[in-house]
Amino acid sequence: MTLVIDCHGHYTTAPDAHTAWREAQVAAFRKGEPAPPYPDISDAEIIESIEQNQLRLIRERGADLTIFSPRASTMAHHVGDQAVSLEWSRRCNDLIARVVRLFPDSFVGVCMLPQSPDAGLEASIAELDRCVNDLGFIGCNLNPDPGGGHFRHPALTDRYWYPLYEKMVELDVPAMIHVSGSCNACLHATGAFYIAADTIAFMQLIEGDLFRDFPTLRFIIPHGGGAVPFHWGRYRGLADMLKKPSLDTHVMKNVFFDTCVYHQPGIDLMARVIDNRNILFGSEMVGAVRGIDPTTGHYFDDTKRYIEALDITETERHQIYEGNARRVFPRLDALLKGRGL
Amino acid sequence: MTLVIDCHGHYTTAPDAHTAWREAQVAAFRKGEPAPPYPDISDAEIIESIEQNQLRLIRERGADLTIFSPRASTMAHHVGDQAVSLEWSRRCNDLIARVVRLFPDSFVGVCMLPQSPDAGLEASIAELDRCVNDLGFIGCNLNPDPGGGHFRHPALTDRYWYPLYEKMVELDVPAMIHVSGSCNACLHATGAFYIAADTIAFMQLIEGDLFRDFPTLRFIIPHGGGAVPFHWGRYRGLADMLKKPSLDTHVMKNVFFDTCVYHQPGIDLMARVIDNRNILFGSEMVGAVRGIDPTTGHYFDDTKRYIEALDITETERHQIYEGNARRVFPRLDALLKGRGL
């Protein structure tokens, strides 16, 4: 038996009161006033928001478990300051924890971090610790460009990030490299910023030697790794030009791509060039692209169909659906083993 | 008979004196001094730089004609000011014109534009006119991010660019959308900035309605269109979410991708999802990735091999090698017809 684990789900349908509070929080910050109290949100509201959306789609499409994190586009680390980002992160992560408690068989939590463009990583490290040790989360989303669209932060290989990586290694949790909303009008969030940031992140990892310093650190680059599989020859060639080891040893022991690529030819390419052990099933739903593909009659983000159609062995499919996720998220593996799975 | 037209070649092997002058020009600008006189470069130097590099490779690989432009990574529009950019552009374009005069059967010119982050487009429009009308060039390279890596320029659909587009339409020349070197340490030029910028440009075109205003304007997005073919489902879905027409009418009457994708699976994907009429043969050589692919024993950028291996009809291959280029570059078509080709 294979568990179908979706490594990339965001709580995009959080209750309105949560979203309204965020707006009030930001408005208060801009006026120099304290944020209003966070609203009471009932279990019933959360249950409704999940059952009518994520859970309905998960059941229709046949997934078992979603690795669930706060909505990526509204992390908005570029808004406010460290304190604003921290309070918003805690509220978002606490809400994820409530979803997981209400639907423990269907969701497991991944946190957002309270990054802020001018801040260090102390608050992010503390929040990661809280989410893993107190809330039972299994990983985090790390924003490589908390400025929101101008790529002014140090490369992921820079020592700026090392204290966070040390904490990740200590906790044995991976990070999904995931930017948030764009504050750059020329970068559409899900169509430009996300895919560009994924691609840029991978190239940073080629240029550096991060995994020599952190051999057990693990990153998931979402959206199929941005442009990387399509340009796999370019990246293999650039590693060679930069006198780096081949990508399989230099980067791909530590980097994984999800399957948020919304058509069969893209998934076919990915399975052809990327080792199946580096691919994690993901859908990013309810998410970036919500419509039905007129060429197939199915939802663009029903990525399970593409995996089903791959000409690979059942062993390989098991890796993509379950095996790789359990390896990349050891705390998930332990949790499932504790349930006899 | 099919002419093999490489739509994407840069003069990356220009004589040392040309490159040294650029360094002196920039140094003088920084000191507030006038640039030194441009050196005498003999025909023999140019011939040697071409025969030992571009022409040798073209002959070895079996291309006929290269659409040739100044080295992209050293356009460096972010360096200096409008006057510096203008003088550098003229020198670079004049050098391309000399190559074309020396090897008229093998090269045809495309110009760089004297863009500058804080400048308008007047100088670019004048230089485009000079290159087309005086030097016989057939197109231009347009840098969507002349700031060099922070994406601060208006989107390509912004009215900022319209005067240039009007000139392009008047002259009936296309532009290749091509950024230059990165001044952002976290963006590697050929591995991150180029591919990200290609992807961003395409999404800008989806978000806007540029080709409603300019129905005959034509852009080539290089490097296979960045991430676009790999994420073709995402872009089709986003167009739908944004209530735009389908991509084939909204964008793909005016946008073309080259084949600078350095492995067979990438080219296979491109031919599978992108209409063959939108694909132009290109190699970007002598260029971004110079090595030999250990998995094939051939140069990564020997892209003709990938096109040869495509399972398409000879009519389709003819389009990719020649037909599409003659359609996208009408001045090339006229030039070839004038030669009885």
Coordinates of C-alpha atoms in Angstrom, one line a residue, chain B:
Chain B
M1 CA 16.9 22.8 -49.3
T2 CA 16.8 24.3 -45.9
L3 CA 19.0 27.1 -44.6
V4 CA 20.0 26.6 -41.0
I5 CA 19.6 30.0 -39.4
D6 CA 20.9 30.4 -35.9
C7 CA 18.8 33.3 -34.4
H8 CA 20.9 33.7 -31.3
G9 CA 24.7 34.3 -31.6
H10 CA 26.7 36.8 -29.6
Y11 CA 30.1 38.1 -30.4
T12 CA 31.7 36.7 -27.3
T13 CA 35.1 36.5 -28.8
A14 CA 35.5 40.1 -29.8
P15 CA 39.2 41.3 -30.1
D16 CA 40.9 42.1 -26.8
A17 CA 41.4 45.8 -27.7
H18 CA 37.6 46.2 -27.9
T19 CA 37.1 44.8 -24.4
A20 CA 40.1 46.7 -23.0
W21 CA 38.6 49.9 -24.4
R22 CA 35.4 49.3 -22.6
E23 CA 37.2 48.8 -19.3
A24 CA 39.0 52.1 -19.9
Q25 CA 35.8 53.8 -20.8
V26 CA 34.1 52.7 -17.6
A27 CA 37.2 53.7 -15.5
A28 CA 37.2 57.1 -17.1
F29 CA 33.5 57.6 -16.4
R30 CA 34.2 56.8 -12.8
K31 CA 36.9 59.3 -12.6
G32 CA 34.8 61.9 -14.4
E33 CA 37.1 62.0 -17.3
P34 CA 36.4 61.6 -21.1
A35 CA 36.8 58.1 -22.5
P36 CA 40.1 57.4 -24.3
P37 CA 40.0 57.1 -28.1
Y38 CA 38.6 53.8 -29.5
P39 CA 41.5 51.7 -30.7
D40 CA 42.2 50.7 -34.3
I41 CA 41.1 47.1 -34.7
S42 CA 42.3 45.5 -38.0
D43 CA 40.1 43.4 -40.2
A44 CA 42.7 40.6 -39.6
E45 CA 42.0 40.6 -35.9
I46 CA 38.2 40.4 -36.5
I47 CA 38.7 37.7 -39.1
E48 CA 40.8 35.7 -36.7
S49 CA 38.4 36.0 -33.8
I50 CA 35.5 34.8 -36.0
E51 CA 37.2 32.1 -38.0
Q52 CA 38.7 30.4 -35.0
N53 CA 35.4 30.5 -33.0
Q54 CA 32.0 31.2 -34.4
L55 CA 32.8 30.2 -38.0
R56 CA 34.7 27.1 -37.1
L57 CA 31.8 25.9 -34.9
I58 CA 29.2 26.9 -37.4
R59 CA 31.0 24.9 -40.1
E60 CA 31.5 21.9 -37.8
R61 CA 27.9 21.8 -36.7
G62 CA 26.4 22.6 -40.1
A63 CA 24.7 26.0 -39.6
D64 CA 24.5 28.4 -42.5
L65 CA 23.8 31.8 -41.1
T66 CA 23.9 33.4 -37.6
I67 CA 21.9 36.3 -36.5
F68 CA 24.7 38.0 -34.6
S69 CA 24.6 40.6 -31.9
P70 CA 27.0 42.1 -29.3
R71 CA 27.9 40.0 -26.3
A72 CA 24.8 40.1 -24.1
S73 CA 26.5 39.8 -20.7
T74 CA 28.7 42.9 -21.4
M75 CA 26.0 45.2 -22.6
A76 CA 25.9 46.1 -18.9
H77 CA 23.3 48.9 -19.2
H78 CA 23.6 49.4 -15.5
V79 CA 27.1 50.7 -15.8
G80 CA 27.7 54.4 -16.4
D81 CA 25.0 56.7 -17.8
Q82 CA 23.2 57.3 -21.0
A83 CA 26.3 58.8 -22.8
V84 CA 28.5 55.8 -21.7
S85 CA 25.8 53.3 -22.8
L86 CA 25.4 55.1 -26.1
E87 CA 29.1 55.2 -27.0
W88 CA 29.6 51.6 -26.0
S89 CA 26.5 50.5 -28.0
R90 CA 27.7 52.3 -31.1
R91 CA 31.2 50.7 -30.8
C92 CA 29.7 47.2 -30.3
N93 CA 27.2 47.6 -33.1
D94 CA 29.8 48.9 -35.4
L95 CA 32.0 45.9 -34.7
I96 CA 29.1 43.6 -35.5
A97 CA 28.6 45.5 -38.8
R98 CA 32.3 44.9 -39.6
V99 CA 31.9 41.2 -39.0
V100 CA 28.8 41.1 -41.2
R101 CA 30.7 43.0 -44.0
L102 CA 33.7 40.5 -43.7
F103 CA 31.5 37.4 -43.7
P104 CA 28.2 38.4 -45.4
D105 CA 27.2 34.9 -46.2
S106 CA 27.5 33.8 -42.5
F107 CA 26.3 36.6 -40.4
V108 CA 23.6 39.2 -40.3
G109 CA 23.4 41.9 -37.6
V110 CA 21.2 42.5 -34.6
C111 CA 22.0 45.5 -32.5
M112 CA 22.2 46.2 -28.8
L113 CA 20.4 49.3 -27.6
P114 CA 21.9 52.1 -25.5
Q115 CA 19.5 51.6 -22.6
S116 CA 20.4 53.1 -19.3
P117 CA 18.4 52.7 -16.0
D118 CA 17.5 56.4 -15.6
A119 CA 17.2 57.3 -19.3
G120 CA 14.2 57.4 -21.6
L121 CA 14.3 55.5 -24.9
E122 CA 15.2 58.3 -27.3
A123 CA 18.8 57.2 -27.7
S124 CA 17.7 53.6 -28.2
I125 CA 15.3 54.5 -30.9
A126 CA 17.9 56.6 -32.7
E127 CA 20.5 53.8 -32.5
L128 CA 17.9 51.2 -33.7
D129 CA 17.2 53.4 -36.7
R130 CA 20.9 53.9 -37.4
C131 CA 21.6 50.1 -37.1
V132 CA 18.7 49.1 -39.4
N133 CA 18.9 51.9 -42.0
D134 CA 22.7 52.6 -42.1
L135 CA 24.2 49.2 -41.1
G136 CA 21.6 46.9 -42.5
F137 CA 20.7 45.2 -39.2
I138 CA 17.5 43.2 -39.0
G139 CA 16.5 43.4 -35.3
C140 CA 17.5 44.4 -31.8
N141 CA 18.1 43.0 -28.3
L142 CA 15.9 44.7 -25.8
N143 CA 16.9 44.5 -22.1
P144 CA 13.8 44.4 -19.9
D145 CA 15.9 45.1 -16.7
P146 CA 18.6 47.6 -17.6
G147 CA 19.2 48.0 -13.9
G148 CA 20.9 44.6 -13.9
G149 CA 19.2 42.2 -11.5
H150 CA 16.6 43.9 -9.3
F151 CA 13.7 44.1 -11.8
R152 CA 13.0 47.8 -11.2
H153 CA 12.0 48.7 -14.8
P154 CA 8.4 48.9 -15.9
A155 CA 6.9 45.8 -17.3
L156 CA 7.2 45.2 -21.0
T157 CA 3.6 46.0 -21.4
D158 CA 4.0 49.5 -19.9
R159 CA 3.6 52.6 -22.0
Y160 CA 7.2 53.5 -21.1
W161 CA 8.2 51.2 -23.9
Y162 CA 5.7 52.2 -26.5
P163 CA 7.9 54.7 -28.5
L164 CA 10.4 52.0 -29.1
Y165 CA 7.7 49.6 -30.1
E166 CA 6.4 52.2 -32.6
K167 CA 9.9 52.4 -34.1
M168 CA 10.2 48.6 -34.3
V169 CA 6.8 48.3 -36.0
E170 CA 7.8 51.1 -38.4
L171 CA 11.1 49.4 -39.3
D172 CA 9.4 45.9 -39.2
V173 CA 12.1 44.5 -36.9
P174 CA 11.6 42.2 -33.9
A175 CA 13.4 42.3 -30.6
M176 CA 15.0 39.5 -28.6
I177 CA 14.2 40.1 -24.9
H178 CA 17.6 39.7 -23.4
V179 CA 19.0 40.9 -20.1
S180 CA 22.7 41.6 -19.6
G181 CA 25.1 40.8 -16.9
S182 CA 23.8 40.8 -13.3
C183 CA 25.0 43.3 -10.8
N184 CA 23.1 41.3 -8.2
A185 CA 25.5 38.9 -6.4
C186 CA 22.7 36.5 -5.7
L187 CA 21.7 36.2 -9.4
H188 CA 24.2 34.3 -11.6
A189 CA 23.9 35.8 -15.1
T190 CA 23.5 32.8 -17.4
G191 CA 22.1 30.4 -14.8
A192 CA 19.7 32.6 -12.9
F193 CA 19.2 36.1 -14.2
Y194 CA 18.7 35.1 -17.9
I195 CA 16.2 32.3 -17.2
A196 CA 14.3 34.3 -14.6
A197 CA 14.0 37.3 -16.8
D198 CA 12.8 35.2 -19.7
T199 CA 10.1 33.8 -17.5
I200 CA 9.1 37.1 -16.0
A201 CA 8.8 38.7 -19.5
F202 CA 6.4 36.1 -20.7
M203 CA 4.2 36.5 -17.6
Q204 CA 4.2 40.3 -18.2
L205 CA 2.9 39.7 -21.7
I206 CA 0.1 37.4 -20.3
E207 CA -0.9 40.0 -17.8
G208 CA -1.1 42.8 -20.3
D209 CA -2.7 43.4 -23.7
L210 CA 0.3 44.7 -25.5
F211 CA -0.4 42.9 -28.8
R212 CA -3.8 44.5 -29.0
D213 CA -2.0 47.8 -29.3
F214 CA 0.8 46.4 -31.5
P215 CA -0.6 43.5 -33.5
T216 CA 2.6 43.2 -35.6
L217 CA 5.2 43.6 -32.8
R218 CA 7.3 40.5 -32.4
F219 CA 9.5 39.3 -29.5
I220 CA 11.8 36.4 -29.3
I221 CA 12.2 35.1 -25.7
P222 CA 15.5 33.3 -25.7
H223 CA 16.7 30.3 -23.8
G224 CA 13.7 28.3 -24.8
G225 CA 11.4 30.9 -23.2
G226 CA 12.9 30.4 -19.7
A227 CA 10.6 28.2 -17.7
V228 CA 7.6 28.7 -19.9
P229 CA 7.4 25.5 -21.9
F230 CA 8.0 23.4 -18.7
H231 CA 5.2 25.3 -17.0
W232 CA 2.9 25.6 -20.1
G233 CA -0.1 24.3 -18.1
R234 CA 0.5 26.9 -15.4
Y235 CA 0.6 29.7 -18.0
R236 CA -2.4 28.5 -19.9
G237 CA -4.2 28.3 -16.5
L238 CA -3.1 31.7 -15.4
A239 CA -4.3 33.3 -18.7
D240 CA -7.7 31.7 -18.0
M241 CA -7.7 32.9 -14.4
L242 CA -6.8 36.4 -15.6
K243 CA -9.7 36.3 -18.1
K244 CA -7.4 36.6 -21.0
P245 CA -7.8 34.9 -24.3
S246 CA -6.1 31.6 -24.8
L247 CA -2.3 31.9 -25.2
D248 CA -2.3 31.0 -28.9
T249 CA -4.2 34.2 -29.7
H250 CA -3.3 36.4 -26.7
V251 CA 0.5 36.0 -26.9
M252 CA 1.7 33.4 -29.3
K253 CA 1.0 35.2 -32.5
N254 CA 3.8 37.6 -31.5
V255 CA 6.1 35.7 -29.2
F256 CA 8.7 33.1 -30.3
F257 CA 11.2 31.0 -28.4
D258 CA 14.6 29.9 -29.4
T259 CA 16.1 26.5 -29.0
C260 CA 18.9 27.4 -26.5
V261 CA 17.9 24.5 -24.2
Y262 CA 20.9 22.3 -23.7
H263 CA 19.7 18.8 -23.6
Q264 CA 17.4 16.6 -25.7
P265 CA 14.6 16.2 -23.1
G266 CA 14.1 19.9 -22.9
I267 CA 13.9 20.3 -26.7
D268 CA 11.6 17.4 -26.9
L269 CA 9.3 19.0 -24.4
M270 CA 9.4 22.3 -26.2
A271 CA 8.4 20.7 -29.5
R272 CA 5.6 18.9 -27.8
V273 CA 3.9 21.9 -26.2
I274 CA 4.9 24.9 -28.3
D275 CA 3.7 25.2 -31.8
N276 CA 6.6 24.6 -34.2
R277 CA 5.8 27.9 -35.9
N278 CA 6.8 29.6 -32.6
I279 CA 10.3 28.0 -32.4
L280 CA 13.4 29.4 -33.9
F281 CA 16.6 27.5 -34.1
G282 CA 19.3 29.1 -31.8
S283 CA 22.4 28.0 -30.0
E284 CA 23.7 31.1 -28.1
M285 CA 27.2 30.1 -29.0
V286 CA 30.0 30.8 -28.4
G287 CA 28.2 31.3 -25.2
A288 CA 26.8 30.5 -21.9
V289 CA 27.7 26.8 -21.5
R290 CA 30.9 25.8 -23.3
G291 CA 31.6 22.3 -22.2
I292 CA 30.8 18.8 -23.4
D293 CA 27.9 16.9 -22.0
P294 CA 29.4 13.7 -20.5
T295 CA 26.1 11.9 -21.1
T296 CA 26.3 12.5 -24.9
G297 CA 29.9 13.3 -25.7
H298 CA 28.7 16.4 -27.6
Y299 CA 28.8 20.1 -26.7
F300 CA 25.9 21.2 -24.6
D301 CA 25.2 24.1 -27.0
D302 CA 25.3 22.0 -30.2
T303 CA 21.6 22.4 -30.3
K304 CA 21.3 21.3 -33.9
R305 CA 21.7 17.7 -32.8
Y306 CA 18.6 18.0 -30.6
I307 CA 16.5 19.5 -33.5
E308 CA 17.8 16.7 -35.8
A309 CA 16.6 14.1 -33.2
L310 CA 13.1 15.5 -32.9
D311 CA 10.4 13.3 -34.1
I312 CA 8.8 15.9 -36.4
T313 CA 8.2 16.2 -40.1
E314 CA 10.8 17.8 -42.4
T315 CA 8.3 20.6 -43.0
E316 CA 8.3 21.4 -39.3
R317 CA 12.1 21.1 -39.1
H318 CA 12.3 23.6 -42.0
Q319 CA 10.1 26.0 -40.1
I320 CA 12.4 25.8 -37.0
Y321 CA 15.6 26.2 -39.0
E322 CA 14.6 28.7 -41.6
G323 CA 10.9 29.5 -42.2
N324 CA 10.1 31.0 -38.8
A325 CA 13.2 33.1 -38.8
R326 CA 12.3 34.6 -42.2
R327 CA 8.8 35.3 -41.0
V328 CA 10.0 36.9 -37.7
F329 CA 12.8 38.9 -39.4
P330 CA 11.3 40.2 -42.7
R331 CA 14.4 42.1 -43.4
L332 CA 16.3 38.8 -43.4
D333 CA 13.8 37.3 -45.7
A334 CA 14.2 40.2 -48.1
L335 CA 18.0 40.0 -47.9
L336 CA 18.0 36.3 -48.7
K337 CA 15.5 36.7 -51.5
G338 CA 17.9 39.4 -52.9
R339 CA 20.5 36.6 -53.0
G340 CA 18.2 34.2 -54.7
L341 CA 17.7 32.2 -51.5

